Short mmCIF file of C-alpha atoms and ligand atoms in Angstrom, two decimals:
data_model
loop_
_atom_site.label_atom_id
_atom_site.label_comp_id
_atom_site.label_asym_id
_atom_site.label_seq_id
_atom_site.Cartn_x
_atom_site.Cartn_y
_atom_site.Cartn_z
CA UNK A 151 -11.01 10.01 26.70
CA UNK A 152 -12.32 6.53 25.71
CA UNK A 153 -10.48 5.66 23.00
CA UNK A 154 -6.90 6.95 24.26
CA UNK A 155 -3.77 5.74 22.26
CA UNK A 156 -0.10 5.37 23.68
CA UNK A 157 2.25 8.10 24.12
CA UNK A 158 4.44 9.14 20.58
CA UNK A 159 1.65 7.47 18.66
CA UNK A 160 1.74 8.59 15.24
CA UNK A 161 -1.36 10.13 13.08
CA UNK A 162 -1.25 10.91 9.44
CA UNK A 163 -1.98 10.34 6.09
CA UNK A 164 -0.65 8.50 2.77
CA UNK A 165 -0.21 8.90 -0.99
CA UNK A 166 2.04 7.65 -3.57
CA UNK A 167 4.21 9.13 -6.29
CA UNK A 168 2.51 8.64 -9.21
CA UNK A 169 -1.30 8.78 -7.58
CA UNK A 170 -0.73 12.37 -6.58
CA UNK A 171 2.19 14.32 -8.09
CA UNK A 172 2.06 14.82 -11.96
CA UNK A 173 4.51 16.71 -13.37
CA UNK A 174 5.46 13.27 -14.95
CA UNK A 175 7.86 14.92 -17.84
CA UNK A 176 9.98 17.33 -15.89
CA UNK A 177 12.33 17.41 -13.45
CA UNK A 178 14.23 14.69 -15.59
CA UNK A 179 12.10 12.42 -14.79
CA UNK A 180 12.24 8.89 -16.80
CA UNK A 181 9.48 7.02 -18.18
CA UNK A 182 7.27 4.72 -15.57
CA UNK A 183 5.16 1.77 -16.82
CA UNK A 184 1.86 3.95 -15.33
CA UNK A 185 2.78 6.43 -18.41
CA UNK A 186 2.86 4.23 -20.54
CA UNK A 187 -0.03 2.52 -19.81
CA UNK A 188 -2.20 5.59 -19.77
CA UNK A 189 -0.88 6.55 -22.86
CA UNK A 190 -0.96 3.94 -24.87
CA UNK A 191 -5.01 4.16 -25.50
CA UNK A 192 -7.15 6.69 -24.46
CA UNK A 193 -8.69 5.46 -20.55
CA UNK A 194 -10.08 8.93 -20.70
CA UNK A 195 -7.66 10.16 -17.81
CA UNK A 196 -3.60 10.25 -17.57
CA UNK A 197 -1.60 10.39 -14.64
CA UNK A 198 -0.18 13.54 -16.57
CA UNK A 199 -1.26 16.27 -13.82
CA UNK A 200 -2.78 14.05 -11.40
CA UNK A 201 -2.84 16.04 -8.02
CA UNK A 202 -0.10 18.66 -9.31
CA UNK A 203 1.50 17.70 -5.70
CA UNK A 204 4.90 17.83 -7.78
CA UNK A 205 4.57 21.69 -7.85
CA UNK A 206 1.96 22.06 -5.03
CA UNK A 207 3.94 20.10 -2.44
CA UNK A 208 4.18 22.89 0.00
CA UNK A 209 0.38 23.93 -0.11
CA UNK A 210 -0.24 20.12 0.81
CA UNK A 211 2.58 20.11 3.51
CA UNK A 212 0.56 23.13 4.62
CA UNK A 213 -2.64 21.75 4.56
CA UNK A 214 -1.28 18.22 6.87
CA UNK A 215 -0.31 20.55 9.57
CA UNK A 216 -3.73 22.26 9.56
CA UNK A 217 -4.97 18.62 10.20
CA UNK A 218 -2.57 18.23 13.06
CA UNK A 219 -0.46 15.92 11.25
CA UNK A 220 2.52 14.36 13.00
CA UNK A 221 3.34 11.85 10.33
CA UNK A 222 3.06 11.82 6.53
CA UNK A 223 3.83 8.20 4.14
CA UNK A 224 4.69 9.53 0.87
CA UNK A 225 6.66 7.49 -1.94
CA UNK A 226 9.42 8.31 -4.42
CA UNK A 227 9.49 7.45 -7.98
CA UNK A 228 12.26 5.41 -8.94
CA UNK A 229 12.19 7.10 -12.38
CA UNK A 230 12.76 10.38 -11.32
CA UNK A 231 16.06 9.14 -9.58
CA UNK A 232 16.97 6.57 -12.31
CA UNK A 233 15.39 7.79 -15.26
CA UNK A 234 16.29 4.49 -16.89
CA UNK A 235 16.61 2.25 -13.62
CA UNK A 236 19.91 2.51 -13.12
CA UNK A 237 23.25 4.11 -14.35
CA UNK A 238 23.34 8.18 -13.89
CA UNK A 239 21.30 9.88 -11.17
CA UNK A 240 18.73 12.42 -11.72
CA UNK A 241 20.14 15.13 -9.33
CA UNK A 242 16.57 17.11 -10.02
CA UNK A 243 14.88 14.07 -8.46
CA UNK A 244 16.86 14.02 -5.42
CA UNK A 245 16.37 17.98 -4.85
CA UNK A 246 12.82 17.57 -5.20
CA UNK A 247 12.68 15.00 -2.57
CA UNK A 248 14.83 16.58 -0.43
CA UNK A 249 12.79 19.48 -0.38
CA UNK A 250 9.85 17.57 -0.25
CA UNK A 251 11.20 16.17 3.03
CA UNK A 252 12.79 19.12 4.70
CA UNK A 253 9.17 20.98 4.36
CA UNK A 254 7.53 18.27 6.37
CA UNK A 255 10.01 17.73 9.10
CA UNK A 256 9.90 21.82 9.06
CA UNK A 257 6.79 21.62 10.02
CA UNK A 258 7.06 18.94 12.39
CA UNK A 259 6.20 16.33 10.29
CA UNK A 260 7.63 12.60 10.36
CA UNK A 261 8.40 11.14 7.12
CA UNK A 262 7.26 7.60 6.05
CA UNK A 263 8.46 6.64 2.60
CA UNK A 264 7.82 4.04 0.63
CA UNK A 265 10.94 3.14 -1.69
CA UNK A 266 8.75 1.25 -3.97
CA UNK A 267 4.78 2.03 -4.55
CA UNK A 268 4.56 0.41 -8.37
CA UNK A 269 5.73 3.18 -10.73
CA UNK A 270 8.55 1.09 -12.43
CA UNK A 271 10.68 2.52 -14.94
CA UNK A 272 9.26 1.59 -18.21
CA UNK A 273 13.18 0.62 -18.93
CA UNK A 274 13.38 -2.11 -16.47
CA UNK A 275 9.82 -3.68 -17.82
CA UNK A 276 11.62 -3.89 -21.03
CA UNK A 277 14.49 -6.02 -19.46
CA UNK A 278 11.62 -8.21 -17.68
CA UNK A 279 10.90 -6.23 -14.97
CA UNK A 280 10.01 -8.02 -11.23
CA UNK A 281 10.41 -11.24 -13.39
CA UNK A 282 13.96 -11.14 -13.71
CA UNK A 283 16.19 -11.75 -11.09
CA UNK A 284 18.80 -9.47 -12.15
CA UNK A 285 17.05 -6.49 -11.91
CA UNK A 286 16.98 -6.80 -7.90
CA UNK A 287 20.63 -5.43 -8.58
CA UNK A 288 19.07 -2.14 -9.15
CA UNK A 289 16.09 -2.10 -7.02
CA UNK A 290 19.29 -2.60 -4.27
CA UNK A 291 21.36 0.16 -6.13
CA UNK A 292 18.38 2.47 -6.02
CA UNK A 293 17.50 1.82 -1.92
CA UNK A 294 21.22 2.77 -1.74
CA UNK A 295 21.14 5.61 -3.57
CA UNK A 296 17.88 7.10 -1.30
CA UNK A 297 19.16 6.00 2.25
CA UNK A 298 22.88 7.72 1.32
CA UNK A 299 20.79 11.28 0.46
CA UNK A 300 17.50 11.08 3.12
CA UNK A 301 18.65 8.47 5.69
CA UNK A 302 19.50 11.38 7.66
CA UNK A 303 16.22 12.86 8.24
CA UNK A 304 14.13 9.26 7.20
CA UNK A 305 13.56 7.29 9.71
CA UNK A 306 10.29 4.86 8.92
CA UNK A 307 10.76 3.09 5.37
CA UNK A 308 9.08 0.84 3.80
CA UNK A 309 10.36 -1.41 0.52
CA UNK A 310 7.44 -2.29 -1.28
CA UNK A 311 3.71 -1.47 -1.32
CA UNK A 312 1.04 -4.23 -1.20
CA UNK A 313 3.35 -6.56 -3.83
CA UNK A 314 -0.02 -8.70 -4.02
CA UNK A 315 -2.17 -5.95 -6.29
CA UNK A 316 1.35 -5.87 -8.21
CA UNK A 317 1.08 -9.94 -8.16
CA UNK A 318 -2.40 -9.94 -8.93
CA UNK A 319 -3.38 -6.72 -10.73
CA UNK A 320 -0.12 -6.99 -13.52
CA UNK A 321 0.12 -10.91 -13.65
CA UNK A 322 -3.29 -12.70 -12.67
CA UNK A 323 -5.69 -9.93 -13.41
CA UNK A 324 -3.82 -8.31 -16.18
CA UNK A 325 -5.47 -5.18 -15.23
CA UNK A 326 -2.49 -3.42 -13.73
CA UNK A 327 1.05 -2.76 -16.20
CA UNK A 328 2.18 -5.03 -18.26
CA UNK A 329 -1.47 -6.59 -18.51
CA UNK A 330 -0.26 -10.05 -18.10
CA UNK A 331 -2.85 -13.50 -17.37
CA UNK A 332 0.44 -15.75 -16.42
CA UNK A 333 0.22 -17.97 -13.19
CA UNK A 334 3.86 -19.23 -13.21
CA UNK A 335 4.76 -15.45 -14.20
CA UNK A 336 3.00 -14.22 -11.03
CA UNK A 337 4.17 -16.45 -8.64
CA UNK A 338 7.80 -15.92 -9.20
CA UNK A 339 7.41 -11.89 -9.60
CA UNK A 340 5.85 -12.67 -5.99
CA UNK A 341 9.21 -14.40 -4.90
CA UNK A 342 11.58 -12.14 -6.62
CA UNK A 343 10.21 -9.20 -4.89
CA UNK A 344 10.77 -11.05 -1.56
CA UNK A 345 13.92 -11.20 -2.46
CA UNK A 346 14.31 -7.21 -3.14
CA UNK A 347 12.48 -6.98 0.15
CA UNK A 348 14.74 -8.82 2.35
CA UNK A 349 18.23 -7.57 0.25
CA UNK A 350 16.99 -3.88 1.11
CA UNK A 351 17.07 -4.79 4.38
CA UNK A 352 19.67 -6.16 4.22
CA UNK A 353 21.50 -3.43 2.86
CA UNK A 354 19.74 -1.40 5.64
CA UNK A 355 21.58 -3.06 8.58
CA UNK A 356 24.93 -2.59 6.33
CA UNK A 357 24.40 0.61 5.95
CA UNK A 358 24.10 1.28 9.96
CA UNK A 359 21.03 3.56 8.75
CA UNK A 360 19.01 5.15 12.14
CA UNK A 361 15.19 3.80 12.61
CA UNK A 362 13.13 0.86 11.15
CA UNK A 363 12.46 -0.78 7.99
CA UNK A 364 9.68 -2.83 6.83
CA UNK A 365 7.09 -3.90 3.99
CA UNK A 366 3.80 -2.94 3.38
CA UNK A 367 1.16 -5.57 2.30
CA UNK A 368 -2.59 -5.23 2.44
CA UNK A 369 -3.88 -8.64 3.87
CA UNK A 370 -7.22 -9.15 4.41
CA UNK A 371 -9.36 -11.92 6.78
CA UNK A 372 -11.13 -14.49 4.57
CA UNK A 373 -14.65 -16.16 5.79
CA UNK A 374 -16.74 -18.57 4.33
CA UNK A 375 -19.68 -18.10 2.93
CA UNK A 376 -21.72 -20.81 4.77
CA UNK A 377 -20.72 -23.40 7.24
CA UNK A 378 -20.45 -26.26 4.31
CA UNK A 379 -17.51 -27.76 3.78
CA UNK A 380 -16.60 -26.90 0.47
CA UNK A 381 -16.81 -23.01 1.25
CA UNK A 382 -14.58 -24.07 4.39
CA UNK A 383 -11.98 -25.33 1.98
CA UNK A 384 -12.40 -22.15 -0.44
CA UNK A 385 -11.79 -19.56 2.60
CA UNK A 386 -8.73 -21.34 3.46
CA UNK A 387 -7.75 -21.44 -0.25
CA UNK A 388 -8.96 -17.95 -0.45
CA UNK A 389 -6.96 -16.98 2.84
CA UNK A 390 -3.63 -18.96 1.64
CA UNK A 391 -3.59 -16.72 -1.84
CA UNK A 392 -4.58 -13.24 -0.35
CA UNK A 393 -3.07 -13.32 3.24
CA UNK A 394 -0.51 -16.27 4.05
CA UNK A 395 1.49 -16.15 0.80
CA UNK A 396 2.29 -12.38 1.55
CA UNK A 397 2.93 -12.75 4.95
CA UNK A 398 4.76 -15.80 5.20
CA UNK A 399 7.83 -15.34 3.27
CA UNK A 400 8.51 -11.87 5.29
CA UNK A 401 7.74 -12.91 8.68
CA UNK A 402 9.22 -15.82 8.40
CA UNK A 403 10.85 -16.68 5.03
CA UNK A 404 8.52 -19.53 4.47
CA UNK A 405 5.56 -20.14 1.98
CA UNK A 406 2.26 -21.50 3.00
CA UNK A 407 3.06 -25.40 2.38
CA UNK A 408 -0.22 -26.42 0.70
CA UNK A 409 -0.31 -23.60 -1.78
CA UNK A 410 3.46 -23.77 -2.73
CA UNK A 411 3.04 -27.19 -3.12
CA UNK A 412 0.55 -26.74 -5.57
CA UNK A 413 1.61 -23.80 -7.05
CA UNK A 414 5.03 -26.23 -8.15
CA UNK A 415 3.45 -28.62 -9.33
CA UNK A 416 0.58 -26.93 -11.46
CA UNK A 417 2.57 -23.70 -12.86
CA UNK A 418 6.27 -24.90 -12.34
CA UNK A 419 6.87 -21.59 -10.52
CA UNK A 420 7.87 -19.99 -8.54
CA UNK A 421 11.56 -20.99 -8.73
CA UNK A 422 13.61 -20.86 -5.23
CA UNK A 423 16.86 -21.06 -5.48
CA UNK A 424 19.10 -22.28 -3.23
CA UNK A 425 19.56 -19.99 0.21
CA UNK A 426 16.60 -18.16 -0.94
CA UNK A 427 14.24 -18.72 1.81
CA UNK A 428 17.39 -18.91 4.57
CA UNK A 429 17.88 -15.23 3.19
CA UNK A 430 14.17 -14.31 4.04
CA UNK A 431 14.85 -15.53 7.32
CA UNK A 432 18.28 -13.74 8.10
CA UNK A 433 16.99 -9.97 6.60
CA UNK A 434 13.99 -9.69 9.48
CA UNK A 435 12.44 -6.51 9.23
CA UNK A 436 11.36 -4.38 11.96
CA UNK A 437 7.75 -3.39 11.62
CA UNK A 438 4.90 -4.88 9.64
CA UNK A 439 2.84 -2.01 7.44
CA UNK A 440 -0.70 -3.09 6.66
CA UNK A 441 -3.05 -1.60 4.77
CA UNK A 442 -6.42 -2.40 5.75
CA UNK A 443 -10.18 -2.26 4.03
CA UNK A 444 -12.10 -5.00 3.75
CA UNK A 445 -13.22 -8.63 4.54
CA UNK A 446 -13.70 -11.10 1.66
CA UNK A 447 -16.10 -13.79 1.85
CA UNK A 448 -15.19 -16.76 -0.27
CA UNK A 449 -17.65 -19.78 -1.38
CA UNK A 450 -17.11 -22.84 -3.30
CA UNK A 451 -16.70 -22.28 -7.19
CA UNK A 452 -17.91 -24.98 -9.77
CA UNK A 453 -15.57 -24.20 -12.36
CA UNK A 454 -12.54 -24.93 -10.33
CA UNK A 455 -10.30 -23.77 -13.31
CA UNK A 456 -6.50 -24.01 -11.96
CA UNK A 457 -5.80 -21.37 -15.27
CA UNK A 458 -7.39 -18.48 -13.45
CA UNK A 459 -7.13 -17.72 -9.64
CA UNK A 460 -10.50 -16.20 -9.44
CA UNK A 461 -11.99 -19.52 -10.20
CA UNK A 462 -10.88 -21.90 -7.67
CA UNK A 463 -13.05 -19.94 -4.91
CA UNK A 464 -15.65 -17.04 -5.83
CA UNK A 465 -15.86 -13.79 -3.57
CA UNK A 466 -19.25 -13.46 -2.54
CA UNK A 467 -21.31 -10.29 -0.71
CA UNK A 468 -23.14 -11.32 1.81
CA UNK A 469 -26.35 -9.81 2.47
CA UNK A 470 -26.32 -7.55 5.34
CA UNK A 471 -23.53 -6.37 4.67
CA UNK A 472 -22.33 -2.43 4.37
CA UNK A 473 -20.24 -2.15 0.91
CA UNK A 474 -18.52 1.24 -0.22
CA UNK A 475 -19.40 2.53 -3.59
CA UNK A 476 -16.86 0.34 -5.29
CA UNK A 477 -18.26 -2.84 -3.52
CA UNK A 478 -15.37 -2.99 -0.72
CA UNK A 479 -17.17 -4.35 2.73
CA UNK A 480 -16.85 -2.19 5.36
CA UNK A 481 -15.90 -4.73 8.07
CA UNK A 482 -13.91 -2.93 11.05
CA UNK A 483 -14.12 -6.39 13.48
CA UNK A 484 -12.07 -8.10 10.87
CA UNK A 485 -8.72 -6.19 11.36
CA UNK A 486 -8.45 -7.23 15.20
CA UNK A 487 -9.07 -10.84 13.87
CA UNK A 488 -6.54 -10.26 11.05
CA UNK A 489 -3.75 -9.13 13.08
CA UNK A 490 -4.50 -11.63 16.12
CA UNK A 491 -4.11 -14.38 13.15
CA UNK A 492 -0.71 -13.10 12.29
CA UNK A 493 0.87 -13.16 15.44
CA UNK A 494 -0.64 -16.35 16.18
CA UNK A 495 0.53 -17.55 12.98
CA UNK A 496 3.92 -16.06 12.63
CA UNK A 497 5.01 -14.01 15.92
CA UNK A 498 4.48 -10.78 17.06
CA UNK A 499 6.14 -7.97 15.22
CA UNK A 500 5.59 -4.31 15.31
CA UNK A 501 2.75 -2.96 13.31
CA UNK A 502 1.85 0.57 11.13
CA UNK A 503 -1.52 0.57 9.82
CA UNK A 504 0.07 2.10 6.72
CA UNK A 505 -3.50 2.50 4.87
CA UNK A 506 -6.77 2.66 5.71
CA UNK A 507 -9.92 4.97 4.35
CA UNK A 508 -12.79 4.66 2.04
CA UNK A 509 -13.00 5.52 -1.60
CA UNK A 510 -16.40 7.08 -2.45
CA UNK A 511 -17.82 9.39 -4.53
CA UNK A 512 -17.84 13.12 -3.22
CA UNK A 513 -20.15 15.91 -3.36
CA UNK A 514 -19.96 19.43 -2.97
CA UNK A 515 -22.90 20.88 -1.51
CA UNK A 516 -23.78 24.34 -2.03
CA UNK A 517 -21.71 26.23 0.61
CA UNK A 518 -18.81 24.73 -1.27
CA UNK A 519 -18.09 22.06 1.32
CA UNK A 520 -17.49 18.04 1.31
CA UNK A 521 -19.80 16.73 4.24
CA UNK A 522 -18.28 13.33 3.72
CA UNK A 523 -20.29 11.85 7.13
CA UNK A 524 -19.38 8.25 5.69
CA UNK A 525 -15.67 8.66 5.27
CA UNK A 526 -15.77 9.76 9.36
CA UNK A 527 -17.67 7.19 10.43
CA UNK A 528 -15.77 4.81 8.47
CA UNK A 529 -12.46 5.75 9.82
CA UNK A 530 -13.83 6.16 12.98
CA UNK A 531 -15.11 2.63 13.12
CA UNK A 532 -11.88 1.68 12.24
CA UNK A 533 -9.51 3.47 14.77
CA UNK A 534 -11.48 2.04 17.38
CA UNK A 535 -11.19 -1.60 15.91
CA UNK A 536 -7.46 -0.53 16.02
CA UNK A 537 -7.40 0.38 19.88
CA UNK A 538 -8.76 -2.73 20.31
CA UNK A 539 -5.95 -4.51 18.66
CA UNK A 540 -3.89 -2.11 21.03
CA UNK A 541 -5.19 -3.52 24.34
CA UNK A 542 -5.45 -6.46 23.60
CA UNK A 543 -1.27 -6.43 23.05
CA UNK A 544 -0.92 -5.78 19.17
CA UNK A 545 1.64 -3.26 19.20
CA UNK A 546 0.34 -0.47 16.56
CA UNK A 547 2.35 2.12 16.26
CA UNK A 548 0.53 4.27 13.87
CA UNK A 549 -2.38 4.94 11.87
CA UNK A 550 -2.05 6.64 8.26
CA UNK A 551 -5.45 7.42 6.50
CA UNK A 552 -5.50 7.05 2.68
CA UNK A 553 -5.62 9.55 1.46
CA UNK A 554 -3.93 12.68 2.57
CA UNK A 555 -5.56 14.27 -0.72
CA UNK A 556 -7.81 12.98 -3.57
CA UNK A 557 -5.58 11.04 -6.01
CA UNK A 558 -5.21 9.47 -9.04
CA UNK A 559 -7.19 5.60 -8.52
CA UNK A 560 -4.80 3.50 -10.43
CA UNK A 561 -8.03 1.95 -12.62
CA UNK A 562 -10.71 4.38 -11.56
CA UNK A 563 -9.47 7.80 -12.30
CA UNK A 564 -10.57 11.10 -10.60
CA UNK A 565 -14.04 9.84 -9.94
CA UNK A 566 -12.97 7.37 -6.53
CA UNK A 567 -12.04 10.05 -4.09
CA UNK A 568 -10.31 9.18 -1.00
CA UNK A 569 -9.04 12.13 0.58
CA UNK A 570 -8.93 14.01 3.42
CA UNK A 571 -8.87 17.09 1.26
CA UNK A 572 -10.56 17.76 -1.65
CA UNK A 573 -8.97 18.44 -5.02
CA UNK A 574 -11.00 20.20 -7.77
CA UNK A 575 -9.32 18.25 -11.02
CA UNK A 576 -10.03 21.08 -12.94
CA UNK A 577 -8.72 23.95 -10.96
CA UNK A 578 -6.46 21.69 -9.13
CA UNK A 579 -8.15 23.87 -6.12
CA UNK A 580 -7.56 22.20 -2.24
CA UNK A 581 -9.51 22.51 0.26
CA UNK A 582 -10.03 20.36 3.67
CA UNK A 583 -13.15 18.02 4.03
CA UNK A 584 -15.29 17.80 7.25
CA UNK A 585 -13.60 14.82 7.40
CA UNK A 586 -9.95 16.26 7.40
CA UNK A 587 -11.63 18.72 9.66
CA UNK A 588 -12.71 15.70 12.26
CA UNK A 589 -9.25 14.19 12.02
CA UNK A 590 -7.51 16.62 13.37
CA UNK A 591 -9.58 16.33 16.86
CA UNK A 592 -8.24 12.88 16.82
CA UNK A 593 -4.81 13.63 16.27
CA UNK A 594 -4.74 16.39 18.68
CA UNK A 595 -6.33 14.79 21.20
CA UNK A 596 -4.29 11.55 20.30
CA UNK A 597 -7.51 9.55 20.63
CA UNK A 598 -11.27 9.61 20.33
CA UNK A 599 -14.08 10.18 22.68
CA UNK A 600 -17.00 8.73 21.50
C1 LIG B 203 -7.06 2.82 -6.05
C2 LIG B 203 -6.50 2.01 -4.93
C3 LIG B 203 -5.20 2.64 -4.48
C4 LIG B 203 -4.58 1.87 -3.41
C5 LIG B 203 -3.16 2.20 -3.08
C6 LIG B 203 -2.59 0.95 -2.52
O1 LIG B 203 -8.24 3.09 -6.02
O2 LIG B 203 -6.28 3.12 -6.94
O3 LIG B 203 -7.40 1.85 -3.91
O4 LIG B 203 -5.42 3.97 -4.16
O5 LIG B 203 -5.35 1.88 -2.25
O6 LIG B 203 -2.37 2.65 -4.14
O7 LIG B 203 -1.43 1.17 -1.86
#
């Protein structure tokens, strides 16, 4: 075997709560910010049924074991604990997880899960959400609430997923719930959910719970565009906004100087408060998840405006490159170089490649399959960048493709299908793609050949 991975390595796939099960008004559950936002003007698709997983769970469960799943990262909506946040719990919303979870390990299936993937209760937006400080109280009470009932059986979690597309999709963006444009806003949402991070694990080591803990962020490598100067400064500029300022604070409860120097004195924000960044550096997690698809390339931007993010460096293609159908570079090399960086940066810490796949645009040919060559040779490419990182001493260990199933794209609907298996959105019909097929060989033979 060529590409041959270590012993107990772990192969799977990943959704999240709200991209994949539906069912969004039973089962007690509350109302999230995502249901709200898709109903609140017509986007011409709801998060209403989504992949049905909420009553299809088993089928799914089924359908990773065909693919010789031995791991699966799924993530639990806080609403249908909480409905409001906080106060009662929604004993519905525990069953349904705790089936959810007996099924997998039933059939020998480890579960990953994700305490937070961005389905807020709309409740706790309306008391200021990420932005106030109080509400960590019972993003704390909540971790509590799911290690007491599943810490038995869970032994990977994660806190949060990617808080950057939270950062930058609902605050810089305004493209992601609650459509905000608000610098100082974003920065501080970025600290305060450090600081739910690093209390969760806290709380974790309290607790005495069995296995690891960490956070899931989705860095990326930044080049410049030319060799000039100027692009030199907007890569590192780029770099410091997309990759350091994630990184830092939960490696190793710092900020990237430069950029939190700046970010004081132009937006006031965020606000540290006293022990805050001592606290990072106490509640260490144990692994590092990353989610990884893409390069950027950043060049020099005239407008410079200090109002908008996006402005102070432009992301450029550059010309021979290989871009998905939603303009993502495919750029394998770059997640050795990423991951190298971060432990020459901050240390060496354990690592889960907690996402990695390629959204596209499917077809059915006329047998009724999904030849989906591209998505193989994608994640193909990018397993083997991975056993790179492996011998060259980046401990990785495992590799979850997203997405176990075709799910709801938070701001492209149906139509940007990452799956392994195929859903028909009308039918709500599975059925495994030749890539699913192809993965399997991997998993079973815990490696690749060719
Ligand atoms: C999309 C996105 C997501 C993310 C995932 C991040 O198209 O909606 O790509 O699917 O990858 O939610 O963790």
């Amino acid at each position: 075997m060529k590409y041959k991975f270590p012993k107990n390595f772990l192969w799977g796939s990943a959704t999240a709560s709200y991209q994949v099960e539906g069912g969004v008004n039973e089962g007690g559950k509350g109302v999230t910010v995502w249901d709200t936002y898709y109903h609140s003007e017509d986007r011409g698709y709801t998060g209403d049924v989504a992949a049905d997983h909420y009553h299809r769970y088993k089928e799914d469960i089924k359908l990773l074991k065909e693919m010789g799943h031995n791991t699966y990262r799924l993530s639990i909506s806080w609403a249908r604990i909480f409905p409001n946040g906080y106060g009662e719990i929604n004993q519905e919303g525990l069953d349904f997880y705790n089936d959810l979870i007996n099924e997998l390990i039933a059939n020998g299936i480890k579960p990953n899960v994700t305490i937070y993937h961005w389905d807020l209760p709309q409740n706790l937006l309306d008391q200021g959400g990420w932005l106030n400080r109080d509400n960590l109280k019972h993003f704390v009470d909540y971790a509590k609430c799911l290690f007491e009932n599943f810490g038995d059986r869970v032994d990977i979690w994660t806190t949060i997923n990617e808080p950057a597309s939270e950062v930058m999709g609902g605050f810089v963006q305004g493209a992601h719930p609650p459509l905000e444009k608000n610098l100082a806003k974003a920065f501080q949402v970025s600290h305060n959910m450090n600081m739910g991070h690093a209390m969760i694990v806290k709380l974790f080591r309290e607790m005495n719970m069995k296995g690891e803990i960490g956070i899931v962020l989705n860095p990326m490598p930044v080049h410049p565009a030319s060799e000039s100067n100027e692009d030199k400064v907007a890569a590192e500029k780029a770099y410091d906004y997309f990759t350091r300022w994630y990184v830092a604070p939960v490696m190793v409860g710092e900020y990237p100087k430069a950029m939190l120097t700046e970010c004081i004195e132009r937006y006031k924000s965020p606000i540290i408060e006293d022990g805050d960044l001592e606290f990072l550096k106490e509640n260490k997690m144990d692994f590092l998840g990353i989610n990884y698809y893409m390069r950027r390339v950043a060049a020099h931007n005239e407008s410079g405006n200090y109002e908008k993010i996006n402005e102070q460096f432009k992301f450029v293609k550059v010309p021979d490159g290989l871009y998905t159908d939603w303009g993502w570079e495919i750029y394998p090399e770059g997640l050795y170089e990423l991951l190298d960086d971060i432990r020459k940066e901050y240390g060496e810490m354990p690592i889960y490649i907690t996402e990695n796949g390629m959204g596209a645009i499917d077809k059915i040919d006329e047998n009724g399959e999904i030849n989906d060559d591209y998505r193989i040779d994608y994640i193909k490419r990018h397993i083997k960048a991975m056993h790179k990182c492996i011998e060259n001493g980046i401990e990785i260990k495992g590799y979850y493709v997203w997405s176990a199933i075709d799910i709801l794209s938070w701001t492209n609907g149906y139509t940007k299908r990452y799956g392994l298996i195929h859903v028909d959105f009308d039918t709500l019909e599975r059925k495994i793609k030749k890539s699913g097929k192809w993965y399997k060989k991997v998993t079973e033979n815990n490696g690749l050949e060719e």
